[in-house]
Tab-separated table of C-alpha atoms in Angstrom:
chain	number	residue	atom	x	y	z
Q	1	MET	CA	113.487	138.042	125.212
Q	2	PRO	CA	114.957	139.042	128.580
Q	3	SER	CA	118.735	138.990	128.501
Q	4	ASN	CA	119.462	137.077	131.677
Q	5	LYS	CA	119.475	133.563	133.121
Q	6	SER	CA	115.760	133.856	133.995
Q	7	VAL	CA	114.945	132.905	130.383
Q	8	SER	CA	114.879	129.379	131.765
Q	9	ASP	CA	116.082	127.713	134.921
Q	10	ALA	CA	116.233	124.336	133.212
Q	11	PRO	CA	119.676	122.731	133.318
Q	12	ILE	CA	122.003	123.281	130.376
Q	13	VAL	CA	124.004	120.267	129.229
Q	14	GLN	CA	127.193	120.717	127.212
Q	15	PHE	CA	128.453	117.725	125.218
Q	16	THR	CA	132.193	118.160	124.686
Q	17	ASN	CA	134.975	116.398	122.774
Q	18	CYS	CA	132.750	115.365	119.868
Q	19	ARG	CA	132.249	115.812	116.122
Q	20	ILE	CA	128.777	117.093	115.314
Q	21	LEU	CA	127.017	116.468	111.996
Q	22	ARG	CA	125.838	119.944	111.030
Q	23	ASP	CA	125.478	121.564	107.585
Q	24	HIS	CA	126.407	118.257	105.911
Q	25	GLN	CA	129.786	118.120	107.676
Q	26	LEU	CA	131.263	116.667	110.830
Q	27	GLN	CA	132.359	119.706	112.810
Q	28	ARG	CA	134.470	119.720	115.930
Q	29	GLU	CA	132.166	121.715	118.183
Q	30	ASP	CA	130.344	121.264	121.455
Q	31	LEU	CA	126.627	120.500	121.514
Q	32	TRP	CA	124.489	122.487	123.958
Q	33	VAL	CA	121.067	121.243	125.050
Q	34	ARG	CA	118.307	122.667	127.235
Q	35	GLU	CA	114.668	121.606	127.662
Q	36	GLY	CA	114.897	119.060	124.881
Q	37	LYS	CA	116.203	121.524	122.261
Q	38	ILE	CA	119.586	122.284	120.696
Q	39	LEU	CA	120.858	125.628	122.011
Q	40	ASN	CA	122.771	128.334	120.190
Q	41	PRO	CA	125.792	128.837	122.490
Q	42	GLU	CA	126.392	132.406	121.266
Q	43	LYS	CA	122.921	133.490	122.362
Q	44	LEU	CA	123.463	131.672	125.636
Q	45	PHE	CA	126.755	133.473	126.357
Q	46	PHE	CA	125.919	136.940	125.083
Q	47	ASP	CA	122.171	137.310	125.692
Q	48	GLU	CA	121.748	135.250	128.842
Q	49	LYS	CA	125.293	135.256	130.237
Q	50	GLY	CA	124.599	131.568	130.824
Q	51	SER	CA	126.880	128.568	131.118
Q	52	ALA	CA	126.621	124.795	131.306
Q	53	ASP	CA	125.246	123.111	134.409
Q	54	VAL	CA	126.523	119.718	133.292
Q	55	GLN	CA	129.415	118.802	130.980
Q	56	LEU	CA	129.594	115.390	129.298
Q	57	ASP	CA	132.801	114.183	127.649
Q	58	CYS	CA	131.842	112.311	124.455
Q	59	LYS	CA	135.324	110.782	124.072
Q	60	ASP	CA	135.640	111.839	120.422
Q	61	SER	CA	132.323	110.258	119.346
Q	62	ILE	CA	130.350	111.343	116.307
Q	63	ILE	CA	127.084	113.062	117.246
Q	64	ALA	CA	124.421	112.724	114.539
Q	65	PRO	CA	120.671	113.333	114.378
Q	66	GLY	CA	118.530	110.358	115.428
Q	67	PHE	CA	117.463	108.003	112.634
Q	68	ILE	CA	113.920	108.203	111.254
Q	69	ASP	CA	112.421	104.986	109.816
Q	70	VAL	CA	109.441	105.745	107.546
Q	71	GLN	CA	108.795	102.110	106.613
Q	72	ILE	CA	108.825	99.508	109.371
Q	73	ASN	CA	106.198	96.751	109.479
Q	74	GLY	CA	107.084	95.554	112.966
Q	75	GLY	CA	109.862	93.741	114.756
Q	76	PHE	CA	110.733	91.679	117.834
Q	77	GLY	CA	107.650	89.493	117.340
Q	78	VAL	CA	105.249	92.405	116.792
Q	79	ASP	CA	103.377	92.749	113.471
Q	80	PHE	CA	101.721	96.157	112.944
Q	81	SER	CA	99.318	94.613	110.396
Q	82	LEU	CA	97.760	92.246	112.927
Q	83	ALA	CA	94.713	93.549	114.777
Q	84	THR	CA	95.177	92.591	118.434
Q	85	ASP	CA	93.659	93.894	121.650
Q	86	ASP	CA	97.097	94.769	122.996
Q	87	PHE	CA	98.264	96.498	119.800
Q	88	LYS	CA	99.480	99.498	121.813
Q	89	SER	CA	101.822	97.343	123.881
Q	90	GLY	CA	103.253	96.020	120.583
Q	91	ILE	CA	103.974	99.565	119.394
Q	92	ASP	CA	105.542	100.280	122.799
Q	93	LEU	CA	107.802	97.230	122.574
Q	94	VAL	CA	109.078	98.041	119.065
Q	95	SER	CA	109.594	101.727	119.890
Q	96	GLN	CA	111.657	100.704	122.929
Q	97	LYS	CA	113.755	98.098	121.122
Q	98	ILE	CA	114.684	100.232	118.100
Q	99	LEU	CA	116.376	102.814	120.338
Q	100	SER	CA	119.452	100.574	120.435
Q	101	HIS	CA	119.601	100.787	116.619
Q	102	GLY	CA	119.558	104.593	116.637
Q	103	VAL	CA	115.918	105.097	115.591
Q	104	THR	CA	114.379	108.025	117.472
Q	105	SER	CA	111.153	108.286	115.439
Q	106	PHE	CA	109.281	106.057	113.009
Q	107	CYS	CA	106.157	105.432	110.934
Q	108	PRO	CA	104.520	102.108	111.873
Q	109	THR	CA	103.693	100.550	108.500
Q	110	LEU	CA	100.684	98.406	107.610
Q	111	VAL	CA	100.810	96.178	104.548
Q	112	THR	CA	97.692	95.441	102.476
Q	113	SER	CA	94.978	94.257	104.865
Q	114	PRO	CA	91.176	93.851	104.975
Q	115	PRO	CA	89.256	97.043	105.947
Q	116	SER	CA	88.450	95.504	109.347
Q	117	VAL	CA	92.157	95.505	110.230
Q	118	TYR	CA	92.598	99.201	109.352
Q	119	HIS	CA	89.440	100.066	111.310
Q	120	GLN	CA	90.733	98.239	114.369
Q	121	VAL	CA	94.434	99.183	114.219
Q	122	LEU	CA	94.532	102.809	113.040
Q	123	PRO	CA	92.570	104.238	116.024
Q	124	GLN	CA	95.226	102.618	118.251
Q	125	ILE	CA	98.115	104.473	116.582
Q	126	SER	CA	98.665	107.946	117.954
Q	127	VAL	CA	101.332	110.457	117.025
Q	128	ARG	CA	103.559	110.957	120.052
Q	129	ASN	CA	106.949	112.241	121.065
Q	130	GLY	CA	109.760	109.873	121.878
Q	131	GLY	CA	111.375	109.563	125.288
Q	132	ALA	CA	112.631	106.983	127.755
Q	133	HIS	CA	109.584	104.887	126.803
Q	134	GLY	CA	110.801	104.606	123.201
Q	135	ALA	CA	111.070	106.237	119.774
Q	136	GLY	CA	108.496	108.815	118.737
Q	137	VAL	CA	105.585	107.834	116.459
Q	138	LEU	CA	105.234	110.169	113.453
Q	139	GLY	CA	102.056	108.572	112.048
Q	140	ALA	CA	101.172	105.459	110.084
Q	141	HIS	CA	102.460	104.429	106.656
Q	142	LEU	CA	99.703	102.570	104.769
Q	143	GLU	CA	101.298	100.459	102.046
Q	144	GLY	CA	98.352	99.288	99.958
Q	145	PRO	CA	95.711	97.968	99.336
Q	146	PHE	CA	95.471	100.260	96.264
Q	147	ILE	CA	98.364	98.619	94.458
Q	148	SER	CA	99.042	96.523	91.349
Q	149	LYS	CA	98.218	92.823	91.289
Q	150	GLU	CA	101.274	92.198	89.059
Q	151	LYS	CA	103.646	93.794	91.571
Q	152	LYS	CA	101.926	92.818	94.803
Q	153	GLY	CA	105.109	91.298	96.250
Q	154	ALA	CA	104.283	89.958	99.700
Q	155	HIS	CA	100.840	91.615	99.776
Q	156	PRO	CA	97.803	89.256	99.822
Q	157	GLU	CA	96.003	89.386	96.469
Q	158	HIS	CA	92.509	88.844	97.891
Q	159	CYS	CA	92.807	92.114	99.852
Q	160	LEU	CA	93.905	94.331	96.913
Q	161	ARG	CA	91.496	97.056	95.837
Q	162	THR	CA	90.976	99.423	92.924
Q	163	PHE	CA	89.503	102.929	93.033
Q	164	GLU	CA	85.813	102.940	92.133
Q	165	ALA	CA	83.680	105.999	91.394
Q	166	GLY	CA	84.120	108.372	94.318
Q	167	ALA	CA	87.672	107.114	94.657
Q	168	PHE	CA	88.674	109.178	97.679
Q	169	GLN	CA	85.528	108.195	99.586
Q	170	ASP	CA	86.373	104.598	98.731
Q	171	LEU	CA	89.830	105.071	100.269
Q	172	LEU	CA	88.320	106.687	103.375
Q	173	ALA	CA	85.850	103.828	103.776
Q	174	THR	CA	88.698	101.294	103.457
Q	175	TYR	CA	90.955	102.923	106.058
Q	176	GLY	CA	88.190	104.261	108.309
Q	177	SER	CA	90.190	107.342	109.250
Q	178	LEU	CA	93.220	109.306	108.110
Q	179	ASP	CA	93.765	111.056	111.446
Q	180	CYS	CA	97.108	109.465	112.253
Q	181	VAL	CA	98.218	108.675	108.681
Q	182	GLN	CA	101.510	110.141	107.463
Q	183	ILE	CA	102.218	108.192	104.220
Q	184	VAL	CA	100.084	106.234	101.732
Q	185	THR	CA	101.733	103.976	99.120
Q	186	LEU	CA	99.649	103.432	95.990
Q	187	ALA	CA	100.067	102.450	92.336
Q	188	PRO	CA	99.735	105.600	90.175
Q	189	GLU	CA	98.613	103.756	87.032
Q	190	MET	CA	95.276	102.907	88.667
Q	191	ARG	CA	92.283	104.753	87.273
Q	192	ARG	CA	91.241	107.761	89.361
Q	193	SER	CA	94.528	107.748	91.286
Q	194	SER	CA	95.170	111.413	90.361
Q	195	GLU	CA	92.194	112.707	92.343
Q	196	VAL	CA	93.194	110.529	95.307
Q	197	ILE	CA	96.787	111.835	95.212
Q	198	ARG	CA	95.506	115.428	95.121
Q	199	GLU	CA	93.130	114.855	98.065
Q	200	LEU	CA	95.734	113.112	100.214
Q	201	THR	CA	98.339	115.795	99.465
Q	202	LYS	CA	95.817	118.513	100.346
Q	203	ARG	CA	95.506	116.898	103.778
Q	204	GLY	CA	99.278	116.955	104.303
Q	205	ILE	CA	99.658	113.210	103.738
Q	206	CYS	CA	102.734	112.090	101.806
Q	207	VAL	CA	101.871	109.992	98.726
Q	208	SER	CA	104.383	107.326	97.757
Q	209	LEU	CA	104.476	105.381	94.492
Q	210	GLY	CA	105.084	101.661	94.740
Q	211	HIS	CA	103.941	98.096	94.044
Q	212	SER	CA	103.245	99.356	90.575
Q	213	VAL	CA	103.613	98.732	86.841
Q	214	ALA	CA	103.486	102.473	86.046
Q	215	ASN	CA	105.428	103.821	83.094
Q	216	LEU	CA	107.452	107.005	83.448
Q	217	SER	CA	104.766	109.390	82.199
Q	218	GLN	CA	102.224	107.940	84.677
Q	219	ALA	CA	104.771	108.339	87.468
Q	220	GLU	CA	105.548	111.930	86.385
Q	221	GLU	CA	101.846	112.757	86.320
Q	222	ALA	CA	101.502	111.426	89.866
Q	223	VAL	CA	104.370	113.686	90.992
Q	224	GLN	CA	102.734	116.656	89.262
Q	225	HIS	CA	99.604	115.929	91.330
Q	226	GLY	CA	101.623	115.875	94.571
Q	227	ALA	CA	103.339	112.488	95.053
Q	228	THR	CA	106.792	112.941	96.627
Q	229	PHE	CA	108.121	109.479	97.499
Q	230	ILE	CA	108.925	106.112	95.910
Q	231	THR	CA	108.443	103.012	98.061
Q	232	HIS	CA	111.533	100.734	98.154
Q	233	LEU	CA	113.018	101.687	94.779
Q	234	PHE	CA	113.629	98.789	92.332
Q	235	ASN	CA	111.508	96.406	94.439
Q	236	ALA	CA	107.897	95.721	93.334
Q	237	MET	CA	108.039	97.914	90.209
Q	238	LEU	CA	108.915	97.480	86.545
Q	239	PRO	CA	112.663	96.998	86.083
Q	240	PHE	CA	114.540	99.882	84.472
Q	241	HIS	CA	114.248	99.820	80.663
Q	242	HIS	CA	116.150	102.300	78.521
Q	243	ARG	CA	113.098	103.197	76.366
Q	244	ASP	CA	110.732	103.586	79.310
Q	245	PRO	CA	112.520	103.636	82.664
Q	246	GLY	CA	109.237	103.454	84.622
Q	247	ILE	CA	109.103	104.799	88.185
Q	248	VAL	CA	112.902	104.477	88.422
Q	249	GLY	CA	113.112	107.229	85.772
Q	250	LEU	CA	111.791	109.775	88.277
Q	251	LEU	CA	115.315	109.958	89.722
Q	252	THR	CA	116.510	111.892	86.654
Q	253	SER	CA	113.202	113.160	85.212
Q	254	ASP	CA	113.063	116.726	83.868
Q	255	LYS	CA	109.286	116.849	84.459
Q	256	ILE	CA	109.486	117.321	88.245
Q	257	PRO	CA	107.779	120.632	89.187
Q	258	ALA	CA	110.224	123.425	90.039
Q	259	GLY	CA	111.208	123.556	93.692
Q	260	ARG	CA	110.065	119.986	94.328
Q	261	ARG	CA	112.188	116.976	95.174
Q	262	VAL	CA	111.257	113.337	94.721
Q	263	PHE	CA	112.543	111.107	97.511
Q	264	TYR	CA	112.951	107.353	97.264
Q	265	GLY	CA	113.252	104.607	99.856
Q	266	MET	CA	116.058	102.047	99.686
Q	267	ILE	CA	116.313	98.820	101.678
Q	268	SER	CA	120.077	98.740	102.083
Q	269	ASP	CA	120.340	95.261	103.589
Q	270	GLY	CA	122.549	93.625	100.962
Q	271	ILE	CA	119.619	91.471	99.803
Q	272	HIS	CA	116.793	93.614	98.420
Q	273	THR	CA	119.093	95.718	96.259
Q	274	ASN	CA	122.397	94.743	94.703
Q	275	PRO	CA	125.207	97.111	95.789
Q	276	ALA	CA	125.639	98.172	92.135
Q	277	ALA	CA	121.954	99.200	91.954
Q	278	LEU	CA	122.356	101.082	95.229
Q	279	ARG	CA	125.331	102.939	93.735
Q	280	ILE	CA	123.442	103.757	90.515
Q	281	ALA	CA	120.505	105.250	92.440
Q	282	HIS	CA	122.726	107.166	94.835
Q	283	ARG	CA	124.850	108.665	92.072
Q	284	ALA	CA	121.795	109.578	89.996
Q	285	HIS	CA	119.934	111.370	92.814
Q	286	PRO	CA	121.882	111.512	96.106
Q	287	LYS	CA	119.680	114.131	97.806
Q	288	GLY	CA	116.542	112.009	97.466
Q	289	LEU	CA	117.787	108.775	99.011
Q	290	VAL	CA	115.970	107.711	102.193
Q	291	LEU	CA	117.121	104.572	103.990
Q	292	VAL	CA	114.253	102.389	105.238
Q	293	THR	CA	114.368	99.024	106.971
Q	294	ASP	CA	111.025	97.605	105.730
Q	295	ALA	CA	111.527	95.418	108.806
Q	296	ILE	CA	109.009	92.722	109.666
Q	297	ALA	CA	108.000	91.041	112.943
Q	298	GLY	CA	110.974	88.678	112.655
Q	299	MET	CA	113.538	91.465	113.020
Q	300	GLY	CA	115.522	90.757	116.168
Q	301	LEU	CA	114.275	87.165	116.389
Q	302	ALA	CA	115.733	83.780	115.471
Q	303	PRO	CA	115.200	82.354	111.954
Q	304	GLY	CA	111.925	80.470	111.426
Q	305	ARG	CA	108.299	81.269	110.636
Q	306	HIS	CA	106.757	84.646	111.441
Q	307	THR	CA	103.912	86.780	110.094
Q	308	LEU	CA	103.572	89.768	107.808
Q	309	GLY	CA	99.933	90.792	108.042
Q	310	GLN	CA	97.830	88.056	106.440
Q	311	GLN	CA	100.844	86.012	105.261
Q	312	VAL	CA	103.236	83.556	106.879
Q	313	VAL	CA	106.878	84.378	106.152
Q	314	GLU	CA	110.029	82.390	106.623
Q	315	ILE	CA	113.344	83.850	107.764
Q	316	ASP	CA	116.465	82.189	106.434
Q	317	GLY	CA	119.557	84.131	107.495
Q	318	LEU	CA	118.941	87.690	106.308
Q	319	ASN	CA	116.447	86.524	103.667
Q	320	THR	CA	112.722	86.693	104.380
Q	321	TYR	CA	110.325	84.929	102.003
Q	322	ILE	CA	106.606	84.246	101.883
Q	323	ALA	CA	106.538	80.692	103.247
Q	324	GLY	CA	107.005	78.107	100.510
Q	325	THR	CA	108.075	80.678	97.866
Q	326	LYS	CA	111.069	82.771	96.886
Q	327	THR	CA	109.083	86.042	97.059
Q	328	LEU	CA	110.943	88.507	99.308
Q	329	SER	CA	108.781	89.886	102.096
Q	330	GLY	CA	110.294	92.755	104.007
Q	331	SER	CA	113.626	92.581	105.791
Q	332	VAL	CA	115.082	91.773	109.186
Q	333	ALA	CA	117.784	94.433	108.912
Q	334	THR	CA	118.049	97.135	111.558
Q	335	MET	CA	118.508	100.792	110.611
Q	336	ASP	CA	122.085	101.052	111.874
Q	337	THR	CA	122.987	97.981	109.765
Q	338	CYS	CA	121.409	99.633	106.701
Q	339	VAL	CA	123.428	102.820	107.278
Q	340	ARG	CA	126.703	100.892	107.548
Q	341	HIS	CA	125.930	98.740	104.480
Q	342	PHE	CA	124.964	101.830	102.465
Q	343	GLN	CA	128.223	103.557	103.301
Q	344	GLU	CA	130.269	100.476	102.518
Q	345	ALA	CA	128.429	99.688	99.252
Q	346	THR	CA	128.540	103.227	97.828
Q	347	GLY	CA	131.803	104.480	99.322
Q	348	CYS	CA	129.931	107.657	100.284
Q	349	SER	CA	131.030	109.868	103.155
Q	350	VAL	CA	129.993	109.182	106.741
Q	351	GLU	CA	127.962	112.401	106.616
Q	352	THR	CA	126.040	111.265	103.530
Q	353	ALA	CA	125.246	107.862	105.042
Q	354	LEU	CA	123.961	109.410	108.270
Q	355	GLU	CA	121.845	112.026	106.478
Q	356	ALA	CA	120.143	109.336	104.364
Q	357	ALA	CA	118.645	107.986	107.606
Q	358	SER	CA	117.955	111.329	109.316
Q	359	LEU	CA	117.857	114.554	107.280
Q	360	HIS	CA	116.282	113.067	104.136
Q	361	PRO	CA	113.344	111.309	105.830
Q	362	ALA	CA	112.727	114.495	107.852
Q	363	GLN	CA	112.682	116.548	104.626
Q	364	LEU	CA	110.339	114.023	103.013
Q	365	LEU	CA	107.860	114.464	105.880
Q	366	GLY	CA	108.370	118.237	106.064
Q	367	ILE	CA	109.639	118.115	109.667
Q	368	GLU	CA	113.273	119.115	109.034
Q	369	HIS	CA	112.799	122.295	111.109
Q	370	LYS	CA	112.600	120.105	114.228
Q	371	LYS	CA	113.985	116.646	113.398
Q	372	GLY	CA	116.741	115.166	111.250
Q	373	THR	CA	119.260	117.953	111.935
Q	374	LEU	CA	121.220	119.360	114.861
Q	375	ASN	CA	120.404	122.959	113.968
Q	376	TYR	CA	119.719	125.411	116.790
Q	377	ASP	CA	116.182	125.114	118.248
Q	378	SER	CA	115.603	121.678	116.710
Q	379	ASP	CA	114.663	118.681	118.874
Q	380	ALA	CA	117.645	117.231	120.720
Q	381	ASP	CA	117.152	113.725	119.281
Q	382	PHE	CA	120.647	112.476	118.534
Q	383	LEU	CA	123.065	109.570	118.581
Q	384	MET	CA	126.617	109.028	119.676
Q	385	LEU	CA	128.424	106.747	117.227
Q	386	ASN	CA	131.949	105.473	116.804
Q	387	ASP	CA	133.898	105.895	113.563
Q	388	SER	CA	132.547	102.581	112.238
Q	389	LEU	CA	128.988	103.947	112.707
Q	390	TYR	CA	128.025	101.647	115.560
Q	391	VAL	CA	125.569	103.350	117.921
Q	392	GLN	CA	126.996	103.933	121.394
Q	393	ALA	CA	124.138	105.947	122.907
Q	394	THR	CA	120.746	107.310	121.892
Q	395	TYR	CA	119.263	110.578	123.178
Q	396	ILE	CA	115.713	111.877	122.796
Q	397	ALA	CA	114.857	115.445	123.835
Q	398	GLY	CA	118.371	115.657	125.293
Q	399	GLU	CA	117.857	112.695	127.646
Q	400	GLU	CA	119.840	109.481	127.337
Q	401	VAL	CA	117.355	106.706	126.492
Q	402	TRP	CA	119.790	103.923	125.576
Q	403	ARG	CA	123.504	103.248	126.017
Q	404	GLN	CA	125.733	100.398	124.844
Q	405	ASP	CA	126.594	98.212	127.804
Q	406	VAL	CA	130.390	98.141	127.888
Q	407	SER	CA	130.695	96.150	131.089
Q	408	GLY	CA	132.700	92.995	130.669
Q	409	MET	CA	134.135	94.136	127.338
């Protein structure tokens, strides 16, 4: 590398008077950004003899990596499981709106649907970087249809499928393509699931266990074949039992292959999981906890009737039910709300709460070298927050893409 300013003529922005979340701690340092990446100031000073072109006073804000939501079914009237001609504009709307809640990248999630829906929707989802247009798209999360009838939750029973002979081909025929798929949730107790887990893992797709009646040994076998995630822990699985803890037992299992970590999603909205259950999970396996919203089309809208794929759902306060039942169906919580509730419910540190929505999902997806941290050379996707963890501004690739309007306050 040449040791002068000619390395790049792009402007260097220095964020001052802030506390940066780095190495699991809030550190009183400045943040340096150039060309969408976090800069190492020492290299800048000593190798390039460079300095900041712009200085921004953060007024003692916390700077944390942008949130990553790996399970979001829609929001603001958009349902990712509905095949529409203007599906792309729906993705655009949600990706724009979630910026105000600190989400800088996400996995649009489809619940169990007929093959025709996957064939129509998946080609319209493309992996893309975030920016002023909205949060980045990391790839789709396909939750079902290869799940248990007994634990289907809000998934339509008539669309559920089992693996037949040639199980992986069956999955390919159902989805049509895996090009933009990042996560697949399936029930590991299903016959032939092992070969499917192996094939998906081989293709770099994260396999998540959920909507399942699996016992612990079936769950452990799935992890040994490559599964790394649990979809919304405690919800849509067998309840913890001391003689066979089921999928929940993976949090403290001694059968996890060496060097591997099992992650688990938690909907920390105060409804899907009792605060005591949230505390139990967090204390048992803090490094695996990934906050997800599991948000549906009704997020950000008034109470009433909305959709979740093939089903009609009813929003009553923060509760969302399949219409006419008491079956929970996704949430209307935003990611920043989940982070604040998680911190309040568990009494964990601010750092821990923020990492559960940033570092951990990045590690789950194997992208922690560029997202989910503020390490040097990583993407400059970050948030400014106040001490109560309310988002004040959102940045993607070092550019401000949303700011709290303080006029009239």
